[in-house]
Tab-separated table of C-alpha atoms in Angstrom:
chain	number	residue	atom	x	y	z
R	1	GLU	CA	-129.182	-63.744	-58.004
R	2	MET	CA	-126.127	-62.395	-59.768
R	3	SER	CA	-123.804	-64.177	-57.296
R	4	LEU	CA	-125.443	-67.515	-58.155
R	5	VAL	CA	-125.229	-66.900	-61.958
R	6	ARG	CA	-121.527	-65.966	-61.570
R	7	HIS	CA	-120.844	-69.503	-60.243
R	8	VAL	CA	-122.782	-71.376	-62.914
R	9	ARG	CA	-120.342	-71.018	-65.868
R	10	PRO	CA	-117.359	-72.612	-64.100
R	11	LEU	CA	-119.543	-75.537	-63.002
R	12	LEU	CA	-120.797	-76.090	-66.484
R	13	THR	CA	-117.303	-76.022	-67.780
R	14	LYS	CA	-116.103	-78.588	-65.217
R	15	LEU	CA	-119.073	-80.870	-66.128
R	16	LYS	CA	-118.347	-80.343	-69.847
R	17	VAL	CA	-122.047	-79.501	-70.368
R	18	ARG	CA	-122.919	-78.390	-73.901
R	19	ALA	CA	-126.087	-76.525	-73.055
R	20	PRO	CA	-126.222	-72.829	-74.089
R	21	VAL	CA	-125.264	-70.754	-71.056
R	22	GLN	CA	-128.092	-68.292	-71.818
R	23	ASP	CA	-130.650	-71.103	-71.578
R	24	VAL	CA	-129.232	-72.290	-68.263
R	25	GLU	CA	-129.213	-68.749	-66.844
R	26	ARG	CA	-132.796	-68.100	-68.016
R	27	VAL	CA	-134.089	-71.289	-66.368
R	28	LEU	CA	-132.207	-70.399	-63.176
R	29	HIS	CA	-133.750	-66.942	-63.179
R	30	GLU	CA	-137.187	-68.514	-63.580
R	31	LEU	CA	-136.449	-70.838	-60.674
R	32	ILE	CA	-135.239	-67.973	-58.455
R	33	ASP	CA	-138.242	-65.853	-59.348
R	34	THR	CA	-140.470	-68.603	-57.711
R	35	PHE	CA	-138.847	-67.999	-54.288
R	36	ASN	CA	-140.528	-65.649	-51.799
R	37	CYS	CA	-137.591	-63.915	-50.050
R	38	SER	CA	-138.919	-61.124	-47.848
R	39	ASP	CA	-135.581	-60.449	-46.301
R	40	GLN	CA	-132.147	-59.976	-47.870
R	41	LEU	CA	-130.130	-63.213	-48.080
R	42	PRO	CA	-127.219	-63.414	-45.636
R	43	PRO	CA	-123.813	-62.979	-47.232
R	44	LEU	CA	-122.498	-66.273	-48.504
R	45	GLN	CA	-118.915	-67.355	-49.178
R	46	HIS	CA	-117.675	-68.517	-52.513
R	47	HIS	CA	-117.850	-72.221	-51.731
R	48	GLN	CA	-121.414	-71.749	-50.357
R	49	TRP	CA	-122.562	-70.124	-53.633
R	50	ARG	CA	-120.938	-73.005	-55.527
R	51	ILE	CA	-123.007	-75.559	-53.536
R	52	ILE	CA	-126.206	-73.585	-54.244
R	53	ALA	CA	-125.392	-73.235	-57.890
R	54	LEU	CA	-124.680	-77.042	-58.224
R	55	LEU	CA	-127.869	-77.871	-56.334
R	56	PHE	CA	-129.997	-75.662	-58.539
R	57	LEU	CA	-128.335	-76.947	-61.788
R	58	HIS	CA	-128.946	-80.502	-60.516
R	59	ALA	CA	-132.573	-79.692	-59.594
R	60	ILE	CA	-133.552	-78.176	-62.837
R	61	SER	CA	-131.710	-80.570	-65.132
R	62	PRO	CA	-134.239	-83.393	-65.774
R	63	GLN	CA	-137.315	-81.544	-66.957
R	64	ARG	CA	-136.199	-78.026	-67.742
R	65	LEU	CA	-132.811	-78.521	-69.473
R	66	PRO	CA	-132.323	-81.958	-71.094
R	67	ASN	CA	-128.771	-81.056	-72.084
R	68	LEU	CA	-127.896	-80.948	-68.397
R	69	ALA	CA	-129.654	-84.140	-67.486
R	70	SER	CA	-126.835	-86.440	-68.660
R	71	SER	CA	-124.376	-84.638	-66.284
R	72	PHE	CA	-126.505	-85.284	-63.181
R	73	PRO	CA	-127.833	-88.413	-61.577
R	74	GLN	CA	-131.599	-88.523	-61.781
R	75	GLY	CA	-132.252	-90.939	-58.934
R	76	LEU	CA	-130.649	-91.194	-55.518
R	77	LEU	CA	-126.985	-90.246	-55.412
R	78	SER	CA	-125.973	-93.720	-54.476
R	79	GLU	CA	-127.006	-94.898	-57.927
R	80	SER	CA	-124.649	-94.713	-60.920
R	81	ILE	CA	-123.003	-91.244	-61.098
R	82	ASP	CA	-121.132	-89.572	-63.897
R	83	GLU	CA	-117.472	-89.353	-62.733
R	84	LYS	CA	-117.220	-85.670	-63.551
R	85	PHE	CA	-120.228	-84.916	-61.465
R	86	GLU	CA	-119.040	-87.041	-58.625
R	87	VAL	CA	-115.650	-85.351	-58.536
R	88	LEU	CA	-117.208	-81.810	-58.688
R	89	ARG	CA	-119.881	-82.675	-56.092
R	90	ASN	CA	-117.236	-83.974	-53.680
R	91	GLU	CA	-115.021	-80.928	-54.261
R	92	VAL	CA	-117.913	-78.466	-53.754
R	93	THR	CA	-119.436	-80.274	-50.763
R	94	THR	CA	-116.051	-80.724	-48.973
R	95	ALA	CA	-115.166	-77.061	-49.409
R	96	GLY	CA	-118.523	-76.034	-47.999
R	97	ARG	CA	-118.527	-78.543	-45.132
R	98	PHE	CA	-121.598	-80.194	-46.653
R	99	THR	CA	-122.314	-83.899	-46.749
R	100	VAL	CA	-123.547	-85.979	-49.674
R	101	ASP	CA	-126.649	-86.768	-47.567
R	102	GLN	CA	-127.357	-83.132	-47.005
R	103	TYR	CA	-126.867	-82.496	-50.758
R	104	ASP	CA	-129.290	-85.359	-51.610
R	105	ALA	CA	-131.841	-84.071	-49.086
R	106	PHE	CA	-131.763	-80.576	-50.647
R	107	ILE	CA	-132.183	-82.003	-54.185
R	108	GLN	CA	-135.260	-83.892	-53.015
R	109	LEU	CA	-136.550	-80.807	-51.277
R	110	ILE	CA	-136.113	-78.572	-54.346
R	111	ARG	CA	-137.611	-81.094	-56.714
R	112	ASP	CA	-140.552	-82.033	-54.484
R	113	PRO	CA	-141.082	-79.366	-51.768
R	114	PHE	CA	-144.247	-81.029	-50.481
R	115	GLY	CA	-142.957	-84.609	-50.252
R	116	HIS	CA	-145.287	-86.141	-52.839
R	117	HIS	CA	-142.853	-88.895	-53.782
């Protein structure tokens, strides 16, 4: 959990988000508390934590933190995307050997884990 939070501030800075960091961290903690991890997470590299942090910020932005919503696309990633987000997403996914399609699939999974949409 602390590794994830450590990667949030630089992402918020790059996106020029004006949401209070404490609010973002609180909502991320609430999201993480919903996970049932019976085993310890495998060690992740820096770029992998950045992908996870960006995914979680994107997933919580529409309903939980309206100040974040303007920095993230709300529909499919092929729709109109804020340039700052697009640059950051491409930087993070390339470093982590992650595709935009994989990123989009994870966002959909986090937002709707049971496929109701």
